[in-house]
PDB file of C-alpha atoms and ligand atoms in Angstrom:
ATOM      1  CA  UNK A1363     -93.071   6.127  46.824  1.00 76.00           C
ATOM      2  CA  UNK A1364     -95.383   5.251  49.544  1.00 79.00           C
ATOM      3  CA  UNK A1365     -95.046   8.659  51.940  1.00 95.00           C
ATOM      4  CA  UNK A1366     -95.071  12.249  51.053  1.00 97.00           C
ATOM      5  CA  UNK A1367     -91.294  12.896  51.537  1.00 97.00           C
ATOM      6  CA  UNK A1368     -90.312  10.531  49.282  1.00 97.00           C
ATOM      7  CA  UNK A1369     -92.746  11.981  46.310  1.00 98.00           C
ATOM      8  CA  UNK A1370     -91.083  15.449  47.091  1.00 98.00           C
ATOM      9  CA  UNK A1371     -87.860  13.846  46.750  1.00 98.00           C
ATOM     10  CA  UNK A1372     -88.762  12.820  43.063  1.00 98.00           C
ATOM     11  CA  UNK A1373     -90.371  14.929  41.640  1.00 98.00           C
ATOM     12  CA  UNK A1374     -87.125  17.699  42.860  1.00 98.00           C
ATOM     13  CA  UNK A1375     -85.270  15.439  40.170  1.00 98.00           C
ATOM     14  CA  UNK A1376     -87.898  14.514  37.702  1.00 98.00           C
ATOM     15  CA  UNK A1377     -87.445  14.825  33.858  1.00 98.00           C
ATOM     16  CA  UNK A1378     -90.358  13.137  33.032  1.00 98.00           C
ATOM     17  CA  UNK A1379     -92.256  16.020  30.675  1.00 98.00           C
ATOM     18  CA  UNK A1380     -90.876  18.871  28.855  1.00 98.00           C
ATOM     19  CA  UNK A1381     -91.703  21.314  31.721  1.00 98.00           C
ATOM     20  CA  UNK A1382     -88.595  20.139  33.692  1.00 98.00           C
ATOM     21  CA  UNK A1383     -86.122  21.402  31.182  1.00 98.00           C
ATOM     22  CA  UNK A1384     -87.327  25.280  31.985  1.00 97.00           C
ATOM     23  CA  UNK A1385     -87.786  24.661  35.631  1.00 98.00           C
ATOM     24  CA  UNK A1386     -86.134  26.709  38.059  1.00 98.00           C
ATOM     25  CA  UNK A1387     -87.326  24.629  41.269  1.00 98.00           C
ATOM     26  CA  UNK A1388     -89.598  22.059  41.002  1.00 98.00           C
ATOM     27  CA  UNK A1389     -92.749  22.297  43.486  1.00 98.00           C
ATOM     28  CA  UNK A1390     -93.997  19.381  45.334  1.00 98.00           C
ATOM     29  CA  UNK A1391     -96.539  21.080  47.695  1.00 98.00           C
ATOM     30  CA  UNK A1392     -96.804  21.309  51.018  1.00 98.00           C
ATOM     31  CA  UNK A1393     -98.869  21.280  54.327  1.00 98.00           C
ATOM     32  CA  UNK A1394    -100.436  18.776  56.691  1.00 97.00           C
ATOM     33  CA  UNK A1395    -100.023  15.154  55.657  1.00 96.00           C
ATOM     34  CA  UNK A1396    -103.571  14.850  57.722  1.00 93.00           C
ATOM     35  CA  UNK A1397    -105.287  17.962  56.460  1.00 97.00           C
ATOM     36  CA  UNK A1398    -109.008  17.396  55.204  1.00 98.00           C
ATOM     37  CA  UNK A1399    -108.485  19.455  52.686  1.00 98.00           C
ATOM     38  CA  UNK A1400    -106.505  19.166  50.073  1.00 98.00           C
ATOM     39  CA  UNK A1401    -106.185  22.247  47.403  1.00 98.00           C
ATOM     40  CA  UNK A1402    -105.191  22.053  44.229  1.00 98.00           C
ATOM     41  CA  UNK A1403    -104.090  24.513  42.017  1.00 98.00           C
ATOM     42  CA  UNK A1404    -102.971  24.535  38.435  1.00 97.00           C
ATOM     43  CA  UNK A1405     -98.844  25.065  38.086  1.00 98.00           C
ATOM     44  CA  UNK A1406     -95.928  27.054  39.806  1.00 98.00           C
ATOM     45  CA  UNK A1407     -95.636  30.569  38.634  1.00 97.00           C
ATOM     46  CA  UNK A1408     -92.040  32.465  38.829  1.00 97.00           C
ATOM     47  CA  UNK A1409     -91.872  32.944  42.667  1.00 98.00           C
ATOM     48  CA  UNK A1410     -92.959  28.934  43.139  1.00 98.00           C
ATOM     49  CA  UNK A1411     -90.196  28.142  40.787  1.00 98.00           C
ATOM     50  CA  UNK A1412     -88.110  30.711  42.261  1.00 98.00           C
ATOM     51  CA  UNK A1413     -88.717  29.285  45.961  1.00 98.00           C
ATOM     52  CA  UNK A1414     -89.899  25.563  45.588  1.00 98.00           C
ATOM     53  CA  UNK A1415     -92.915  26.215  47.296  1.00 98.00           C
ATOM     54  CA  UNK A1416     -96.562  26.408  46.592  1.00 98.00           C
ATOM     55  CA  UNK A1417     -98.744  29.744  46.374  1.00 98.00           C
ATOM     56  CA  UNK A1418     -96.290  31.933  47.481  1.00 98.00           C
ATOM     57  CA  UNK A1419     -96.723  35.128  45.003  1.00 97.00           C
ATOM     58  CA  UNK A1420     -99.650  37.316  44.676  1.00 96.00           C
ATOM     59  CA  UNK A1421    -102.241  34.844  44.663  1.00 97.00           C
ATOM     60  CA  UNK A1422    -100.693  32.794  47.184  1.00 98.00           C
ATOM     61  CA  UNK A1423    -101.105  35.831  49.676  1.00 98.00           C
ATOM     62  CA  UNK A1424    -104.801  35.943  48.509  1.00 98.00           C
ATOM     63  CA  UNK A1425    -105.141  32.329  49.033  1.00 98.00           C
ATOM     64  CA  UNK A1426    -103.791  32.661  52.590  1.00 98.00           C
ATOM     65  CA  UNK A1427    -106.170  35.524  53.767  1.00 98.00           C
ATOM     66  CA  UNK A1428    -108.951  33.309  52.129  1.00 98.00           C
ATOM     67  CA  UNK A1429    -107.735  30.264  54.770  1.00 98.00           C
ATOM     68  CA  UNK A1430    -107.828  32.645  57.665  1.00 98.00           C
ATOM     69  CA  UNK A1431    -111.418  33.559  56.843  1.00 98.00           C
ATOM     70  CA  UNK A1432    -112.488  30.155  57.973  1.00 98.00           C
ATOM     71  CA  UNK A1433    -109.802  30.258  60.785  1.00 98.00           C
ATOM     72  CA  UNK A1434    -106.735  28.072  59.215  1.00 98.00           C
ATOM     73  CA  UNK A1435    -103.416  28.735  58.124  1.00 98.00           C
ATOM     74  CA  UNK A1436    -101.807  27.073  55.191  1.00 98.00           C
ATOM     75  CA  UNK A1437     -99.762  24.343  57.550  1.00 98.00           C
ATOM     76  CA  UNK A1438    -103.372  23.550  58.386  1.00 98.00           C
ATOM     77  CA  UNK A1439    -104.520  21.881  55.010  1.00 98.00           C
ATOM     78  CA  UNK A1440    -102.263  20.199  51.862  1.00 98.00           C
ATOM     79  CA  UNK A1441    -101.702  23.126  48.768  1.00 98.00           C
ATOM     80  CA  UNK A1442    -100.138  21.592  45.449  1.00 98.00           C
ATOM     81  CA  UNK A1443    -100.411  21.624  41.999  1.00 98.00           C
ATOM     82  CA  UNK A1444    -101.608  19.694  39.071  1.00 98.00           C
ATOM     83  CA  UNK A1445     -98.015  20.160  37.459  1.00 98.00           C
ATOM     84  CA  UNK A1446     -95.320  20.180  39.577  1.00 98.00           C
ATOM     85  CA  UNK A1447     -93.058  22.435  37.077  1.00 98.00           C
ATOM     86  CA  UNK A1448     -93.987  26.208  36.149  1.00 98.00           C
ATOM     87  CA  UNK A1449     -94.639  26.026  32.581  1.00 98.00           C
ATOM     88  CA  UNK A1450     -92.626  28.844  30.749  1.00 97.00           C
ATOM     89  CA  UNK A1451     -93.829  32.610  30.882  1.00 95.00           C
ATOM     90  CA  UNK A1452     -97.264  31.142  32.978  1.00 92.00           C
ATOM     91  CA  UNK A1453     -98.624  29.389  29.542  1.00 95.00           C
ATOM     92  CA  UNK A1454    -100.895  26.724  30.329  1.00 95.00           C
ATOM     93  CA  UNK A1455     -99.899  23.169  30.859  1.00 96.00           C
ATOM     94  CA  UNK A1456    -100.361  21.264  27.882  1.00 96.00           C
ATOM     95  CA  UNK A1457    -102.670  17.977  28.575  1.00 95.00           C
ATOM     96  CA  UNK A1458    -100.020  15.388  28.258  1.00 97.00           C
ATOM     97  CA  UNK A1459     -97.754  17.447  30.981  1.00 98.00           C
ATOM     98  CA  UNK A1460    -100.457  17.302  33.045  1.00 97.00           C
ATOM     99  CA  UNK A1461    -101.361  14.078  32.822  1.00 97.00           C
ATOM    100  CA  UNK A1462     -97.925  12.280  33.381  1.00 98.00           C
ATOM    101  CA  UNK A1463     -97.354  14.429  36.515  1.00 98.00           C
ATOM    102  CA  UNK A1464    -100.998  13.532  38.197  1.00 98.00           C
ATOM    103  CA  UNK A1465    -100.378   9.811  36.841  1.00 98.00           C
ATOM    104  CA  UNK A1466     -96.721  10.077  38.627  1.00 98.00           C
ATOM    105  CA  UNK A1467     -97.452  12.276  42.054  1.00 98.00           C
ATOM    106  CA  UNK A1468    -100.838  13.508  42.314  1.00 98.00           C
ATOM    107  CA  UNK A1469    -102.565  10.722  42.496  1.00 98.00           C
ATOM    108  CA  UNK A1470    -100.295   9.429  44.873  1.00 98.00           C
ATOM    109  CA  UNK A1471    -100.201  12.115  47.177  1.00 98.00           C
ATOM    110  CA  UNK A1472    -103.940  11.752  47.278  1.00 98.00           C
ATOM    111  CA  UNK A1473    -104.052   7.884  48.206  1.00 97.00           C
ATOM    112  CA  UNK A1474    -101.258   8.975  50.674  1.00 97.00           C
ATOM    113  CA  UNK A1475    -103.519  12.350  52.221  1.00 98.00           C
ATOM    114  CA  UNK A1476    -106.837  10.902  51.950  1.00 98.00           C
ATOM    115  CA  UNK A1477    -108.427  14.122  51.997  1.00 98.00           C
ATOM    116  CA  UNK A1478    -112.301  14.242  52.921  1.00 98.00           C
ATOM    117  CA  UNK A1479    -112.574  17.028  50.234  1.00 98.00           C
ATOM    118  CA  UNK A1480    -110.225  17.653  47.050  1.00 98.00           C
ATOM    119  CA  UNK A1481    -110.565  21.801  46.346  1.00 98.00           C
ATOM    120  CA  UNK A1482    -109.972  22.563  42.916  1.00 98.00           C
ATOM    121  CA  UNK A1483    -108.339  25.820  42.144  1.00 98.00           C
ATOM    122  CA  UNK A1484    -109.307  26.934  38.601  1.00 96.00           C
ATOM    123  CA  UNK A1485    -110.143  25.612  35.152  1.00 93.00           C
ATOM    124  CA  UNK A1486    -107.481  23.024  34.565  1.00 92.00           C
ATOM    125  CA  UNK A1487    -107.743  21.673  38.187  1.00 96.00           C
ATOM    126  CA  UNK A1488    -111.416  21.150  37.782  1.00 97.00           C
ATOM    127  CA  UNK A1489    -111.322  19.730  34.345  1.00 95.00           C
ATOM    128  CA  UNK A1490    -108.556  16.996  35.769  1.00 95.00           C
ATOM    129  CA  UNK A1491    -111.327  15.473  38.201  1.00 96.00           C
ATOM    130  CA  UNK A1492    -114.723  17.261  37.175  1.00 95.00           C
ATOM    131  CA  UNK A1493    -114.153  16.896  33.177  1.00 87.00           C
ATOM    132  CA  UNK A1494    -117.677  16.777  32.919  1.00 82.00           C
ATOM    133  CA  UNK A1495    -118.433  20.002  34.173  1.00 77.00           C
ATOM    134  CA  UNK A1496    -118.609  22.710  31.911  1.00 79.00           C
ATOM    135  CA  UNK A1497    -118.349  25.824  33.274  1.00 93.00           C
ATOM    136  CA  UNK A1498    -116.418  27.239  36.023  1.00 95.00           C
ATOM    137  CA  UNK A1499    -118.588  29.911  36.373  1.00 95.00           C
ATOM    138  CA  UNK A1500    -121.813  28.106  36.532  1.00 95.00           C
ATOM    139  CA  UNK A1501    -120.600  25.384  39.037  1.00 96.00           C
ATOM    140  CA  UNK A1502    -117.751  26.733  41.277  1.00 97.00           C
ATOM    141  CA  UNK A1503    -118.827  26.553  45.270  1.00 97.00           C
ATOM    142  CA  UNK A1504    -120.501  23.167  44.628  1.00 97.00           C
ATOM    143  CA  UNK A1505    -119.829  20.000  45.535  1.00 97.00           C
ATOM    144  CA  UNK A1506    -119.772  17.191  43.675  1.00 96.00           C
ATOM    145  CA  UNK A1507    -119.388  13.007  44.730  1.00 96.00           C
ATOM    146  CA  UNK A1508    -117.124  11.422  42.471  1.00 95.00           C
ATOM    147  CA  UNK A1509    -116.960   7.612  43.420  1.00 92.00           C
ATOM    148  CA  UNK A1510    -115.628   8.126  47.411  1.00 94.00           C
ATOM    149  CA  UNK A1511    -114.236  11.292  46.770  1.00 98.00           C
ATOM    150  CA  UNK A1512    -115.780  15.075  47.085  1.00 98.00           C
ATOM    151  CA  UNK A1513    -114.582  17.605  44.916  1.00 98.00           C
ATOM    152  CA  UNK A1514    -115.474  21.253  45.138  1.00 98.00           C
ATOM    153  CA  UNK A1515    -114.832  23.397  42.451  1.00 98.00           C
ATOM    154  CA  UNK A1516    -113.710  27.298  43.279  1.00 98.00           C
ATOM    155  CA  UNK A1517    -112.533  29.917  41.109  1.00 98.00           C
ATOM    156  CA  UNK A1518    -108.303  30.465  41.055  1.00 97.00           C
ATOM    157  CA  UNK A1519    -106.960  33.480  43.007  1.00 98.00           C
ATOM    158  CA  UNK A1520    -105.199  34.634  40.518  1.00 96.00           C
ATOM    159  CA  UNK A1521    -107.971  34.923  38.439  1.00 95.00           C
ATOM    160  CA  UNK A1522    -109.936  36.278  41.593  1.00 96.00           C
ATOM    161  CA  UNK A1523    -107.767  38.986  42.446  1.00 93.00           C
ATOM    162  CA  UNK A1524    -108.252  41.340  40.064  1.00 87.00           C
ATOM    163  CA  UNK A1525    -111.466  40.487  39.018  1.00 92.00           C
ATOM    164  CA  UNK A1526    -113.717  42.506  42.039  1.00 89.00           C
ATOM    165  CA  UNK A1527    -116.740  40.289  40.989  1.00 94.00           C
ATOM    166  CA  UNK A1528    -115.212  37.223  40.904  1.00 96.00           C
ATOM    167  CA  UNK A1529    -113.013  37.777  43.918  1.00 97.00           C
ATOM    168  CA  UNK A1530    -116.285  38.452  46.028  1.00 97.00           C
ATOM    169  CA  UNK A1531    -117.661  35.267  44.262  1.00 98.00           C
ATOM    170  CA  UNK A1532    -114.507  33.384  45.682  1.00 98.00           C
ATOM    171  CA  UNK A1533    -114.598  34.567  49.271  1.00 98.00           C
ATOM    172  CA  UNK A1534    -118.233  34.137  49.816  1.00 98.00           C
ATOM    173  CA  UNK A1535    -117.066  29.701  48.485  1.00 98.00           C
ATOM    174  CA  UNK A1536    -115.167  29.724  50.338  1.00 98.00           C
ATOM    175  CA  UNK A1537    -117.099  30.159  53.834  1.00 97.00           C
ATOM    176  CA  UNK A1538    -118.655  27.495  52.530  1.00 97.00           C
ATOM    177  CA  UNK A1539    -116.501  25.044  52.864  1.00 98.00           C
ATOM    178  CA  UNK A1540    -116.550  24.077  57.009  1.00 98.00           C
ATOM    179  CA  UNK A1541    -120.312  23.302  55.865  1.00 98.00           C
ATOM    180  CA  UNK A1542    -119.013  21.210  52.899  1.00 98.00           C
ATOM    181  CA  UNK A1543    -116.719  19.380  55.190  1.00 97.00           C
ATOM    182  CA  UNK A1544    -119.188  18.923  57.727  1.00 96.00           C
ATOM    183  CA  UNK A1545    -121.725  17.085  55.047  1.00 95.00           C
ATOM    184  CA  UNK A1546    -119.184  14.985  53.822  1.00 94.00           C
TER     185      UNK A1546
HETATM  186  N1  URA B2794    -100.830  29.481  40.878  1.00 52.69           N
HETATM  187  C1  URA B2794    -100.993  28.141  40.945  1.00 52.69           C
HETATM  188  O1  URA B2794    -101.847  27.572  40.287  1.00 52.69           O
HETATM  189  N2  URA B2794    -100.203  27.461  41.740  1.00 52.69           N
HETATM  190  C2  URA B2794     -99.259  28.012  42.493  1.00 52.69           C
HETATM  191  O2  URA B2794     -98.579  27.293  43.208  1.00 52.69           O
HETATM  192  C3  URA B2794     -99.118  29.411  42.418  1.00 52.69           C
HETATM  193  C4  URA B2794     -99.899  30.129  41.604  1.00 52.69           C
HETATM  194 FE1  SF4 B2795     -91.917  15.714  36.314  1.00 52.69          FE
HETATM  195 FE2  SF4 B2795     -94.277  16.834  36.806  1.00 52.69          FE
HETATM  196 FE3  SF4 B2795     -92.122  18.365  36.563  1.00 52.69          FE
HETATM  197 FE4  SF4 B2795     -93.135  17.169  34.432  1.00 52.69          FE
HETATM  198  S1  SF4 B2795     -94.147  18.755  35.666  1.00 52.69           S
HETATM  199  S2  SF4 B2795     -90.981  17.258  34.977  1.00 52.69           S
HETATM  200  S3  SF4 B2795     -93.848  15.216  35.299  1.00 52.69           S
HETATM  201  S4  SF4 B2795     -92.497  16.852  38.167  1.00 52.69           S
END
């Protein structure tokens, strides 16, 4: 499994954690092989496992307006998941699900990417390469060097989009990031 297409191509068949057997579609992500940024979110929800494909619902739209306020489009940049399977009725992934599917594709699609900077999308994608940090809320929009790698922490959309606080919160991260990149 040493290019993108072929990780895609397993995990479409995998059976490797319980989450496969309620699977509709299994999502391997999607974008620019070369992107710079790679986002990660936490797990399909019923449209990804309806359509195979990565933020495409609510907060998928959200996520996309969020791209075009720093002038990209999702085939600009990498969007996956930390599970590739949508766990059922949106519960959270349970730690061992999440940590044979990063240990099988994640962390491959990483070495393969390269990203300069890994954005985390949520609690559980933080907590998978930040699991120091504590609090979304007190360290979302920061950056933070983890051996070569720089990780910054945001809020999810679909926690944002409801939430007019938090959604304002999200948006003004996310302007941040050309700057983040630029540092890097
Ligand atoms: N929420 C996620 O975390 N990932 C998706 O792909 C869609 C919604
Ligand atoms: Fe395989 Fe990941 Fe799906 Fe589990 S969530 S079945 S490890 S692709």
């Amino acid at each position: 499994m040493d290019n993108l297409a072929d990780i895609a191509q397993a995990v479409a068949t995998c059976t490797k954690c319980p989450l496969s057997e309620k699977r509709t579609h299994a999502v391997p992500g999607e974008g620019s092989p070369n992107s710079e940024l790679l986002f990660i979110g936490e797990g399909p929800g019923q449209k990804e496992d309806e359509q195979g494909r990565p933020f495409v619902g609510s907060a998928g739209k959200f996520l996309e307006e969020l791209l075009s306020t720093i002038n990209l489009t999702r085939k600009d940049v990498f969007i996956t998941n930390v599970v590739k399977c949508r766990p059922p009725g949106n519960r959270d992934p349970e730690p061992n699900e999440v940590d044979t599917c990063t240990e099988l594709y994640l962390y491959k699609q990483i070495a393969i990417i390269k990203p300069k900077l890994i954005i985390t999308l949520g609690r559980h994608s933080m907590y998978r390469f930040l699991p120091e940090t504590f609090k979304i809320s007190q360290v979302h929009g920061k950056p933070f060097r983890r051996k070569e790698q720089v990780y910054l922490p945001l809020y999810h959309p679909a926690a944002a989009l409801y939430n007019g606080g938090m959604r304002q919160t999200l948006i003004d991260d996310f302007k941040r990031i050309p700057k983040v990149l630029e540092k890097v």
